[in-house]
Coordinates of C-alpha atoms and ligand atoms in Angstrom, one line a residue:
Chain M
M1 CA 0.0 0.0 0.0
A2 CA 1.2 3.5 -0.9
V3 CA 0.9 6.6 1.2
L4 CA 0.9 10.2 0.3
V5 CA 2.6 13.0 2.3
V6 CA 1.5 16.6 1.7
A7 CA 4.4 19.0 1.8
D8 CA 4.4 22.0 4.1
N9 CA 5.5 24.9 1.9
D10 CA 5.1 28.6 1.1
N11 CA 5.5 28.2 -2.7
A12 CA 9.2 29.0 -2.4
H13 CA 10.5 26.9 0.5
L14 CA 10.0 23.3 1.7
R15 CA 9.5 23.3 5.5
D16 CA 11.3 20.8 7.7
S17 CA 8.0 19.4 9.0
T18 CA 7.7 17.7 5.6
N19 CA 10.8 15.7 6.2
K20 CA 9.5 14.7 9.7
T21 CA 6.2 13.7 8.2
V22 CA 8.0 11.5 5.7
T23 CA 9.6 9.7 8.6
A24 CA 6.1 9.0 10.0
A25 CA 4.9 7.9 6.6
L26 CA 7.8 5.4 6.2
A27 CA 6.6 3.8 9.4
V28 CA 3.3 3.1 7.6
S29 CA 4.6 2.0 4.2
S30 CA 7.8 1.9 2.2
D31 CA 6.0 3.5 -0.8
V32 CA 5.9 7.2 0.1
D33 CA 5.0 9.9 -2.4
V34 CA 5.1 13.6 -1.6
L35 CA 2.5 16.0 -2.9
V36 CA 3.5 19.7 -3.3
M37 CA 0.6 22.1 -3.7
G38 CA 1.3 25.7 -4.6
Q39 CA 1.9 28.1 -7.4
G40 CA 5.3 28.5 -9.0
A41 CA 6.4 25.9 -6.5
K42 CA 8.8 23.9 -8.7
A43 CA 11.8 24.6 -6.4
V44 CA 9.8 23.1 -3.5
A45 CA 9.1 20.0 -5.5
D46 CA 12.8 19.7 -6.4
A47 CA 13.7 20.0 -2.7
A48 CA 11.1 17.3 -1.8
A49 CA 12.6 15.0 -4.4
K50 CA 15.8 15.0 -2.4
I51 CA 14.2 13.7 0.8
E52 CA 15.5 10.2 1.5
G53 CA 12.9 7.4 1.1
V54 CA 10.6 9.3 -1.2
R55 CA 9.4 7.3 -4.3
K56 CA 8.1 10.3 -6.3
V57 CA 7.0 13.8 -6.0
L58 CA 3.7 15.2 -7.4
L59 CA 3.4 18.9 -8.1
A60 CA 0.0 20.4 -8.4
E61 CA -0.3 24.1 -9.1
S62 CA -3.0 26.7 -9.3
A63 CA -3.8 30.2 -8.1
D64 CA -5.9 28.9 -5.2
L65 CA -3.3 26.3 -4.2
G66 CA -0.8 29.2 -4.2
H67 CA -2.9 30.8 -1.5
A68 CA -3.6 27.6 0.4
V69 CA -7.3 27.8 -0.1
A70 CA -8.6 24.7 1.8
E71 CA -11.4 23.8 -0.7
A72 CA -8.9 23.6 -3.6
Q73 CA -6.3 21.8 -1.5
A74 CA -8.8 19.2 -0.3
A75 CA -10.1 18.6 -3.8
T76 CA -6.6 18.1 -5.1
V77 CA -5.8 15.5 -2.4
V78 CA -9.1 13.7 -2.8
G79 CA -8.5 13.4 -6.5
L80 CA -5.3 11.5 -5.9
M81 CA -6.6 9.2 -3.1
G82 CA -7.6 6.5 -5.5
G83 CA -3.9 5.5 -5.6
Y84 CA -3.2 5.7 -1.8
D85 CA -4.3 4.0 1.4
A86 CA -3.3 6.9 3.6
V87 CA -2.5 10.6 3.5
L88 CA -0.3 12.2 6.1
V89 CA -0.3 16.0 6.5
P90 CA 1.9 18.1 8.8
A91 CA -0.3 19.3 11.7
T92 CA 0.3 23.0 11.1
A93 CA -2.6 25.5 11.0
G94 CA -2.5 25.1 7.2
G95 CA -2.6 21.3 7.4
K96 CA -5.4 21.3 9.9
N97 CA -7.3 23.7 7.6
F98 CA -7.8 21.2 4.8
A99 CA -7.0 17.6 6.2
P100 CA -10.4 17.3 7.9
R101 CA -12.1 18.2 4.6
V102 CA -10.3 15.4 2.9
A103 CA -11.5 13.0 5.6
A104 CA -15.1 14.2 5.3
K105 CA -15.1 13.9 1.5
L106 CA -13.7 10.3 1.8
D107 CA -16.2 9.5 4.6
V108 CA -13.4 8.5 7.0
A109 CA -12.2 9.6 10.4
I110 CA -9.6 12.4 10.8
I111 CA -6.8 11.4 13.1
S112 CA -5.3 14.6 14.4
D113 CA -1.8 15.4 15.7
V114 CA -0.4 11.9 15.5
L115 CA 2.6 11.5 17.8
A116 CA 3.4 7.8 17.1
I117 CA 2.7 5.3 14.4
V118 CA 2.1 2.0 16.3
S119 CA 1.2 0.1 13.1
A120 CA -0.4 0.9 9.7
D121 CA -3.8 1.3 11.3
T122 CA -3.0 2.2 14.9
F123 CA -1.8 5.6 16.1
T124 CA -1.2 7.6 19.3
R125 CA -2.3 11.2 19.6
P126 CA -2.7 13.7 22.5
I127 CA -6.0 14.8 23.9
Y128 CA -6.9 17.2 26.8
A129 CA -4.0 19.5 26.1
G130 CA -1.6 16.6 26.1
N131 CA -2.5 15.4 29.5
A132 CA -3.6 12.1 28.1
L133 CA -2.3 10.1 25.1
E134 CA -4.9 8.1 23.2
T135 CA -4.0 5.1 21.1
V136 CA -6.7 4.5 18.4
Q137 CA -7.1 1.8 15.8
S138 CA -8.8 2.8 12.6
S139 CA -11.3 0.6 10.8
D140 CA -11.5 2.9 7.7
A141 CA -10.2 1.7 4.4
K142 CA -8.3 5.0 3.9
K143 CA -6.6 6.9 6.7
V144 CA -6.3 10.7 7.0
L145 CA -3.7 11.8 9.5
T146 CA -2.2 15.1 10.6
V147 CA 1.2 14.5 12.1
R148 CA 2.8 16.4 14.9
A149 CA 6.2 17.0 13.3
T150 CA 8.1 17.5 16.6
A151 CA 7.5 13.9 17.5
F152 CA 9.5 12.6 14.5
K153 CA 13.1 12.9 13.3
A154 CA 13.5 14.5 10.0
A155 CA 14.2 12.2 7.1
G156 CA 17.6 12.9 5.6
E157 CA 18.6 14.3 2.2
G158 CA 20.2 12.2 -0.5
G159 CA 17.1 10.9 -2.4
S160 CA 16.5 11.6 -6.1
A161 CA 12.9 11.0 -6.7
S162 CA 11.2 12.0 -10.0
V163 CA 8.9 15.0 -10.1
E164 CA 5.6 14.6 -12.0
S165 CA 2.8 17.0 -12.3
A166 CA -0.6 16.3 -10.9
S167 CA -3.9 18.0 -11.6
A168 CA -5.0 20.7 -9.2
G169 CA -8.5 20.5 -7.7
A170 CA -10.9 23.2 -9.0
D171 CA -10.5 26.7 -7.6
A172 CA -13.0 27.4 -4.9
A173 CA -16.2 29.0 -6.3
K174 CA -17.3 30.7 -3.1
T175 CA -14.0 31.5 -1.3
K176 CA -11.8 34.3 -2.4
F177 CA -8.3 35.0 -1.1
V178 CA -8.1 38.7 -0.5
S179 CA -4.7 39.5 1.2
E180 CA -2.2 38.3 3.7
E181 CA 0.0 40.0 6.2
M182 CA 3.0 37.8 7.1
V183 CA 5.4 38.4 10.0
K184 CA 8.8 39.0 8.4
S185 CA 11.8 37.6 10.4
D186 CA 15.3 36.4 9.8
R187 CA 15.1 34.2 12.8
P188 CA 14.6 30.4 12.6
E189 CA 11.1 29.1 12.2
L190 CA 9.5 28.6 15.6
T191 CA 8.6 24.9 15.3
A192 CA 11.9 23.9 13.8
A193 CA 14.3 26.0 15.9
K194 CA 16.9 24.5 18.2
I195 CA 16.4 27.2 20.8
V196 CA 13.2 29.1 21.5
V197 CA 13.0 32.2 23.8
S198 CA 9.4 33.0 24.8
G199 CA 7.9 36.0 26.7
G200 CA 4.7 36.2 28.6
R201 CA 2.3 38.7 30.1
A202 CA 5.1 40.0 32.4
M203 CA 6.5 42.0 29.5
G204 CA 3.7 44.5 29.9
S205 CA 4.1 46.1 26.4
A206 CA 5.1 45.3 22.8
E207 CA 8.1 47.6 23.2
E208 CA 9.3 45.7 26.3
F209 CA 8.8 42.4 24.4
H210 CA 11.0 43.7 21.6
K211 CA 13.6 45.1 24.0
V212 CA 13.9 42.1 26.3
I213 CA 13.0 38.9 24.3
E214 CA 14.3 39.6 20.9
P215 CA 18.0 40.6 21.7
L216 CA 18.3 37.4 23.8
A217 CA 16.8 35.3 21.1
D218 CA 19.2 36.8 18.5
K219 CA 22.2 36.3 20.8
L220 CA 21.3 32.6 20.9
G221 CA 20.2 32.3 17.3
A222 CA 16.8 31.4 18.6
A223 CA 13.2 31.7 17.5
V224 CA 10.8 33.9 19.4
G225 CA 7.7 32.5 21.0
A226 CA 5.0 33.9 23.3
S227 CA 2.2 32.9 25.7
R228 CA -1.4 33.5 24.7
A229 CA -1.6 36.3 27.2
A230 CA 1.3 38.1 25.4
V231 CA -0.4 37.6 22.0
D232 CA -3.8 38.7 23.2
A233 CA -2.4 41.8 24.7
G234 CA -0.7 42.6 21.3
Y235 CA 2.9 42.3 22.6
A236 CA 3.6 39.7 20.0
P237 CA 2.0 38.5 16.7
N238 CA -0.4 35.5 16.7
D239 CA 2.1 33.4 14.9
Y240 CA 4.3 33.4 18.0
Q241 CA 1.7 31.7 20.3
V242 CA 3.0 28.4 21.8
G243 CA 0.5 26.1 23.3
Q244 CA -2.5 23.8 23.1
T245 CA -4.1 26.0 20.5
G246 CA -1.1 27.6 19.0
K247 CA 2.2 26.1 17.9
V248 CA 3.8 23.0 19.4
V249 CA 7.6 23.2 19.8
A250 CA 10.2 20.8 21.1
P251 CA 13.5 22.5 20.8
E252 CA 16.8 21.5 22.5
L253 CA 16.4 24.6 24.8
Y254 CA 13.2 26.5 25.7
I255 CA 13.5 29.6 27.8
A256 CA 10.2 30.9 29.3
I257 CA 10.4 34.5 30.6
G258 CA 7.6 35.9 32.7
I259 CA 5.3 33.0 31.8
S260 CA 3.4 31.3 34.5
G261 CA 3.1 27.8 32.9
A262 CA -0.7 27.3 32.4
I263 CA -1.8 23.9 31.3
Q264 CA -2.4 25.3 27.8
H265 CA 1.1 26.7 27.5
L266 CA 2.8 23.6 28.8
A267 CA 0.9 21.6 26.1
G268 CA 3.0 23.4 23.5
M269 CA 6.5 23.1 25.0
K270 CA 6.8 20.4 27.6
D271 CA 8.5 18.0 25.2
S272 CA 11.4 20.4 24.9
K273 CA 14.7 18.8 25.8
V274 CA 15.8 21.4 28.3
I275 CA 13.4 24.0 29.8
V276 CA 14.6 27.2 31.6
A277 CA 12.1 29.4 33.5
I278 CA 12.7 32.9 34.6
N279 CA 9.9 34.1 36.9
K280 CA 9.7 36.2 40.0
D281 CA 7.2 33.9 41.6
A282 CA 8.9 30.8 43.1
D283 CA 5.6 29.0 43.1
A284 CA 4.8 29.5 39.4
P285 CA 3.8 26.2 37.8
I286 CA 6.4 26.6 35.1
F287 CA 9.0 25.6 37.7
Q288 CA 7.4 22.2 37.9
V289 CA 8.6 21.4 34.4
A290 CA 11.8 23.5 34.3
D291 CA 15.2 21.9 34.4
Y292 CA 16.7 25.1 35.5
G293 CA 15.0 28.0 37.1
L294 CA 15.9 31.6 38.1
V295 CA 13.5 33.0 40.6
A296 CA 14.1 36.6 39.7
D297 CA 12.7 39.8 38.1
Y298 CA 13.4 39.4 34.4
K299 CA 14.3 43.1 34.3
N300 CA 17.5 42.1 36.2
A301 CA 17.9 38.5 35.1
V302 CA 17.8 39.0 31.4
P303 CA 20.5 41.7 31.2
E304 CA 22.6 39.5 33.5
L305 CA 22.0 36.5 31.2
M306 CA 23.0 38.6 28.2
D307 CA 26.3 39.5 30.0
A308 CA 27.0 35.9 31.1
L309 CA 26.5 34.8 27.5
T310 CA 28.8 37.5 26.2
A311 CA 31.4 36.3 28.7
I312 CA 31.4 32.8 27.1
G313 CA 31.7 34.3 23.7
K314 CA 28.1 34.3 22.5
Chain U
M1 CA -30.1 36.3 8.9
K2 CA -30.1 33.2 11.0
L3 CA -27.0 31.9 12.7
L4 CA -26.4 28.4 14.0
V5 CA -23.9 28.0 16.8
P6 CA -22.8 24.5 17.9
V7 CA -21.6 24.4 21.5
K8 CA -19.9 21.6 23.4
R9 CA -19.9 20.7 27.1
V10 CA -16.3 19.9 28.1
I11 CA -13.9 19.8 31.0
D12 CA -13.4 23.3 32.5
S13 CA -10.2 24.8 31.0
N14 CA -8.7 25.4 34.4
V15 CA -8.9 21.7 35.4
K16 CA -6.1 19.3 34.5
A17 CA -7.4 16.1 33.0
R18 CA -6.5 12.8 34.8
V19 CA -6.2 9.5 33.1
K20 CA -8.2 6.6 34.7
P21 CA -6.0 4.0 36.4
D22 CA -7.4 1.3 34.0
Q23 CA -6.3 3.4 31.0
T24 CA -9.7 3.3 29.4
G25 CA -10.2 7.1 29.3
V26 CA -10.1 10.4 31.2
D27 CA -11.8 10.5 34.6
L28 CA -14.6 13.0 34.3
A29 CA -16.5 12.0 37.5
N30 CA -17.0 15.0 39.8
V31 CA -14.9 17.2 37.5
K32 CA -16.0 20.7 36.8
M33 CA -17.5 21.1 33.3
A34 CA -18.1 24.2 31.2
M35 CA -18.9 25.4 27.7
N36 CA -15.8 24.8 25.5
P37 CA -14.0 28.2 25.4
F38 CA -13.9 28.4 21.6
C39 CA -17.7 27.8 21.5
E40 CA -18.1 30.6 24.0
I41 CA -16.3 32.9 21.6
A42 CA -18.5 31.8 18.7
V43 CA -21.7 32.5 20.8
E44 CA -20.3 35.9 21.7
E45 CA -19.7 36.7 18.0
A46 CA -23.2 35.6 17.0
V47 CA -24.8 37.6 19.8
R48 CA -22.8 40.7 18.7
L49 CA -24.0 40.2 15.1
K50 CA -27.5 40.1 16.4
E51 CA -27.0 43.2 18.6
K52 CA -25.6 45.0 15.5
G53 CA -28.8 44.1 13.6
V54 CA -26.9 41.9 11.1
A55 CA -28.4 38.6 12.5
T56 CA -32.0 38.1 13.5
E57 CA -31.9 34.8 15.2
V58 CA -29.2 32.8 17.0
V59 CA -29.9 29.1 17.4
L60 CA -27.6 27.0 19.6
V61 CA -27.1 23.3 19.1
S62 CA -25.3 20.8 21.3
I63 CA -24.6 17.1 21.0
G64 CA -24.0 15.5 24.4
P65 CA -25.5 14.2 27.6
Q66 CA -28.6 15.6 29.3
Q67 CA -26.4 18.0 31.3
A68 CA -25.4 19.7 28.0
Q69 CA -28.7 21.5 28.6
E70 CA -26.8 23.7 31.1
T71 CA -24.2 24.5 28.4
I72 CA -27.0 25.6 26.0
R73 CA -28.6 27.6 28.9
T74 CA -25.2 29.4 29.3
G75 CA -25.3 30.4 25.7
L76 CA -29.0 31.4 25.9
A77 CA -28.0 33.6 28.9
M78 CA -25.3 35.3 26.7
G79 CA -28.0 36.2 24.2
G80 CA -28.9 33.1 22.1
D81 CA -32.6 32.8 21.2
R82 CA -33.3 29.1 21.4
G83 CA -31.5 25.7 21.7
I84 CA -31.5 22.2 20.3
L85 CA -30.0 19.3 22.3
I86 CA -29.2 16.1 20.6
V87 CA -28.8 13.7 23.5
S88 CA -25.9 11.3 23.1
D89 CA -24.4 9.2 25.9
T90 CA -21.2 8.6 23.9
D91 CA -18.9 11.4 22.6
P92 CA -19.2 11.1 18.9
E93 CA -16.2 11.4 16.6
P94 CA -15.8 14.6 14.6
L95 CA -17.1 13.0 11.4
A96 CA -20.3 11.9 13.2
V97 CA -20.7 15.4 14.8
A98 CA -20.3 17.0 11.4
K99 CA -23.0 14.6 10.0
L100 CA -25.4 15.4 12.8
L101 CA -24.8 19.1 12.4
K102 CA -25.4 18.8 8.6
A103 CA -28.7 17.3 9.4
V104 CA -29.6 20.2 11.7
V105 CA -28.4 22.7 9.0
D106 CA -30.7 20.9 6.5
E107 CA -33.6 21.5 8.9
E108 CA -32.8 24.9 10.2
K109 CA -31.4 26.4 7.0
P110 CA -29.1 29.0 8.7
D111 CA -27.2 31.6 6.7
L112 CA -24.1 31.0 8.7
V113 CA -22.7 28.4 11.0
L114 CA -20.3 30.1 13.6
M115 CA -18.4 27.6 15.8
G116 CA -15.3 27.1 17.8
K117 CA -12.1 26.0 16.0
Q118 CA -11.4 23.2 18.5
A119 CA -12.9 21.5 21.5
I120 CA -10.4 21.4 24.4
D121 CA -11.1 17.7 25.2
G122 CA -10.6 15.9 21.9
D123 CA -8.3 18.7 20.5
N124 CA -9.2 17.6 17.0
N125 CA -9.8 21.0 15.3
A126 CA -11.9 19.3 12.6
V127 CA -15.7 19.6 12.9
G128 CA -16.0 23.0 11.2
Q129 CA -13.9 21.9 8.2
M130 CA -15.8 18.6 7.9
L131 CA -19.2 20.3 8.1
S132 CA -18.2 22.7 5.4
A133 CA -17.0 19.9 3.2
L134 CA -20.3 17.9 3.7
L135 CA -22.4 20.9 3.0
D136 CA -20.2 22.1 0.1
W137 CA -20.3 25.5 1.8
P138 CA -17.2 27.7 1.9
Q139 CA -15.1 27.7 5.1
A140 CA -13.1 30.3 6.9
T141 CA -11.3 28.8 9.9
F142 CA -9.4 30.3 12.8
A143 CA -11.2 33.7 12.5
S144 CA -9.9 36.7 14.4
K145 CA -12.2 39.1 12.7
V146 CA -15.5 38.7 10.9
E147 CA -17.4 41.3 8.9
I148 CA -20.6 40.6 7.2
S149 CA -22.2 42.6 4.3
G150 CA -23.9 42.0 1.0
G151 CA -24.2 38.2 1.4
K152 CA -20.5 37.8 2.1
A153 CA -18.2 37.5 5.1
A154 CA -14.8 39.0 5.1
V155 CA -12.7 37.0 7.6
I156 CA -9.3 37.6 9.0
R157 CA -7.7 34.2 9.7
E158 CA -4.8 33.3 12.0
V159 CA -2.5 31.2 9.8
D160 CA 1.1 29.9 10.0
G161 CA 3.2 33.0 9.6
G162 CA 0.7 35.7 10.2
L163 CA -2.8 36.7 9.1
Q164 CA -4.8 36.0 6.0
T165 CA -8.0 37.7 4.8
V166 CA -10.5 35.7 2.8
E167 CA -14.0 36.5 1.6
V168 CA -16.6 33.8 1.6
Q169 CA -20.1 33.8 0.1
L170 CA -22.9 33.0 2.5
P171 CA -24.0 30.4 3.6
A172 CA -20.7 29.5 5.1
V173 CA -19.0 27.9 8.0
I174 CA -16.7 30.1 10.1
T175 CA -14.6 28.8 13.1
A176 CA -13.5 31.1 15.8
D177 CA -10.0 31.5 17.1
L178 CA -9.0 33.1 20.5
R179 CA -8.6 36.6 19.3
L180 CA -12.1 37.0 17.7
N181 CA -13.6 38.6 20.9
E182 CA -13.7 38.4 24.6
P183 CA -16.9 36.6 25.7
R184 CA -19.2 38.4 28.1
Y185 CA -20.4 37.2 31.5
A186 CA -24.2 36.7 31.4
S187 CA -26.0 39.2 33.7
L188 CA -28.4 37.8 36.4
P189 CA -31.5 39.1 34.6
N190 CA -30.3 37.4 31.4
I191 CA -29.7 34.2 33.2
M192 CA -33.3 34.3 34.6
K193 CA -34.6 35.1 31.1
A194 CA -32.7 32.2 29.6
K195 CA -34.5 29.7 31.8
K196 CA -37.7 30.5 29.9
K197 CA -36.1 30.0 26.4
E198 CA -36.9 26.9 24.5
I199 CA -34.6 23.9 24.2
A200 CA -35.8 21.3 21.7
M201 CA -34.9 17.8 22.9
K202 CA -33.8 15.4 20.2
T203 CA -31.9 12.1 20.0
V204 CA -29.3 11.0 17.6
A205 CA -31.8 8.5 16.1
D206 CA -34.1 11.5 15.1
Y207 CA -31.6 12.4 12.4
G208 CA -31.0 9.0 10.9
V209 CA -27.3 9.5 10.3
D210 CA -24.5 6.9 10.8
V211 CA -22.6 7.9 13.9
A212 CA -20.8 4.6 14.4
P213 CA -17.2 5.2 15.6
R214 CA -14.5 4.6 13.0
L215 CA -11.8 4.5 15.7
K216 CA -11.4 2.0 18.5
V217 CA -9.7 3.5 21.5
L218 CA -7.2 0.8 22.6
K219 CA -5.7 2.8 25.4
V220 CA -5.5 6.2 27.1
A221 CA -2.3 6.7 28.9
E222 CA -0.6 9.4 30.9
P223 CA 2.3 11.1 29.1
A224 CA 5.8 10.8 30.5
K225 CA 6.1 13.1 33.5
R226 CA 8.8 15.8 33.7
S227 CA 10.2 16.4 37.1
A228 CA 11.2 19.8 38.5
G229 CA 14.8 20.5 38.2
V230 CA 17.0 23.0 40.1
K231 CA 16.6 26.6 41.0
L232 CA 19.8 28.5 40.4
E233 CA 21.2 31.7 42.1
T234 CA 22.6 33.7 39.2
A235 CA 22.4 34.0 35.5
A236 CA 26.1 33.0 35.3
D237 CA 25.2 29.7 37.1
L238 CA 22.5 29.2 34.5
V239 CA 24.9 29.8 31.5
G240 CA 27.4 27.4 33.1
K241 CA 24.7 24.6 33.5
L242 CA 23.4 25.2 29.9
K243 CA 26.9 25.0 28.5
N244 CA 28.6 22.3 30.6
E245 CA 25.8 20.1 32.0
A246 CA 23.1 20.3 29.4
G247 CA 25.3 21.1 26.4
V248 CA 22.6 23.1 24.6
I249 CA 24.4 26.3 24.0
Ligands
FAD401 C1 -9.2 27.7 25.3 C2 -7.9 28.2 25.7 C3 -6.8 28.0 25.0 C4 -5.5 28.5 25.4 N1 -4.5 28.3 24.6 C5 -3.3 28.8 25.0 C6 -2.1 28.6 24.2 O1 -2.1 27.9 23.2 N2 -0.9 29.1 24.7 C7 -0.8 29.8 25.9 O2 0.3 30.2 26.2 N3 -1.9 30.0 26.6 C8 -3.1 29.5 26.2 N4 -4.2 29.8 27.0 C9 -4.1 30.7 28.1 C10 -3.5 30.1 29.4 O3 -4.6 29.5 30.1 C11 -2.9 31.3 30.2 O4 -3.9 32.2 30.5 C12 -1.7 31.9 29.6 O5 -0.8 31.0 29.1 C13 -1.0 32.9 30.5 O6 0.0 33.6 29.9 P1 1.3 34.1 30.8 O7 1.9 32.9 31.5 O8 2.1 35.0 29.9 O9 0.5 35.1 31.8 P2 0.3 34.9 33.4 O10 -0.3 33.6 33.7 O11 -0.3 36.2 33.9 O12 1.8 34.8 34.0 C14 2.7 35.9 34.0 C15 3.9 35.4 34.8 O13 4.9 36.4 34.8 C16 5.5 36.4 36.1 N5 6.0 37.8 36.2 C17 5.4 39.0 36.3 N6 6.2 40.0 36.4 C18 7.5 39.5 36.4 C19 8.8 40.0 36.4 N7 9.0 41.3 36.4 N8 9.8 39.1 36.3 C20 9.6 37.8 36.2 N9 8.4 37.2 36.2 C21 7.4 38.1 36.2 C22 4.4 36.2 37.1 O14 4.9 35.6 38.3 C23 3.5 35.1 36.3 O15 3.9 33.8 36.6 C24 -5.4 29.2 26.6 C25 -6.6 29.4 27.4 C26 -7.8 28.8 27.0 C27 -9.0 29.0 27.9

């Protein structure tokens, strides 16, 4: 049986979550194809062809696919599913936008945020903000999964799959892309970064967030994250939210500054290898998961941390 | 314009779920329950649309146990007009929920379904997308702003990397994200008024749709626990540990 992986991409770049989803797919079947949906996305398809273990790459292009319109994405995937027993989609906001549509059109269950492939029909996934892990066996003929990329190692490079074109699903008749406003940043992508520095409500303003969190992140070559409270208050863009209902990260090092450690925030970062908490409240729940803690006002602790990093040549 | 708002009764978001010792599920006995926070946001948005004169009726629908009547009452106290409870003793999978909601849509013929993006128990983030697919209505998920005029909804969506604006023709399905609004607390007079509002009691069988589970739950386990580490005195100690002990910088 063959399985299809849908590539996570922005028309120009292939994201690392694709390589990780390929690893998950290879645990289901040795026949893994990658579908790239976009517009002017040939470079993405060429990059996907280099992922080790990939049999072939399908490239479907249209205006709606270029704007990630869910109706068109789902129609494209459904059109290909005659040849596949399963489709695996990285569990990003974009993946979650169309994968359930694919499942509904195929009249099968959606299996969201898969953390482990137990066998070709049995999968483990988090529920209740990651406080329980459910293992489910699917009785459907075709499986539709979204895959939590942080739970899988990235498949390596070195493949040389062929690239074929595939037909794009029809453009959506009743949904029109109007515009987008993307956060521009030279920092590493949040979900793929080795180090993440996150700020919380304690920052008190967007200026303070810029002044405190970003220089520390840049010194460490880190991505920047935030708690929901910081995003709600407008200190940081929505794209930075780490948690149950934001992004899930599992870097080597996660530094939480002025974040209390609510259940919903922990859900997004507790699988990080090393967690550091800087919080002035010694009883903050974040310390229950932190490997290293500084009970301190960040206003003193962060500048001291910057100096100590400079002292070791960072 | 008529709005349909599905609402789910779930564990209160401040409560940490505990796995049953026999690993068959999560222990919900004597646990505080509440309306799913994303559903609350959807109800708030619907009520605001009614207050602005854009909508004329807000119908709430829930699928769940008898006690989900309280969840519907909460929404009626916020300003919903009437409710429908489809009693179900099991927690149906997203596909089954979407099929039931489609049957309700076929009956009620709303112009817009406004719902939460995700329930905080199953964490699937799927029903809205599935309902939209089954209805062949356009979808706009993860909404942080909704503006309705001329038979269309302009929706700002929270996407990977930032914000996207789309325009969908009504009827449509819109799912709410956290930043759409801040739900109100119902006032005491409105809570009293809500007691008199109608809730139609239905059963899953009334809709004649196949809700058989597609997934068999083999096990529900607790995740690996993290233990608290050490508290350090100075930032220099921290850098030393990160470099020499953890080796992460
Ligand atoms: C449905 C739902 C979904 C949610 N999804 C998410 C999600 O995805 N991600 C998420 O993060 N949250 C989420 N939340 C919100 C979550 O419950 C918390 O409200 C939020 O995480 C709190 O953010 P915070 O830790 O920044 O703020 P707070 O809880 O207010 O904590 C601020 C912390 O800063 C410390 N502090 C204050 N001043 C200083 C100082 N000068 N120096 C050092 N420390 C200081 C305080 O001691 C405190 O611990 C969700 C909630 C709900 C209901």
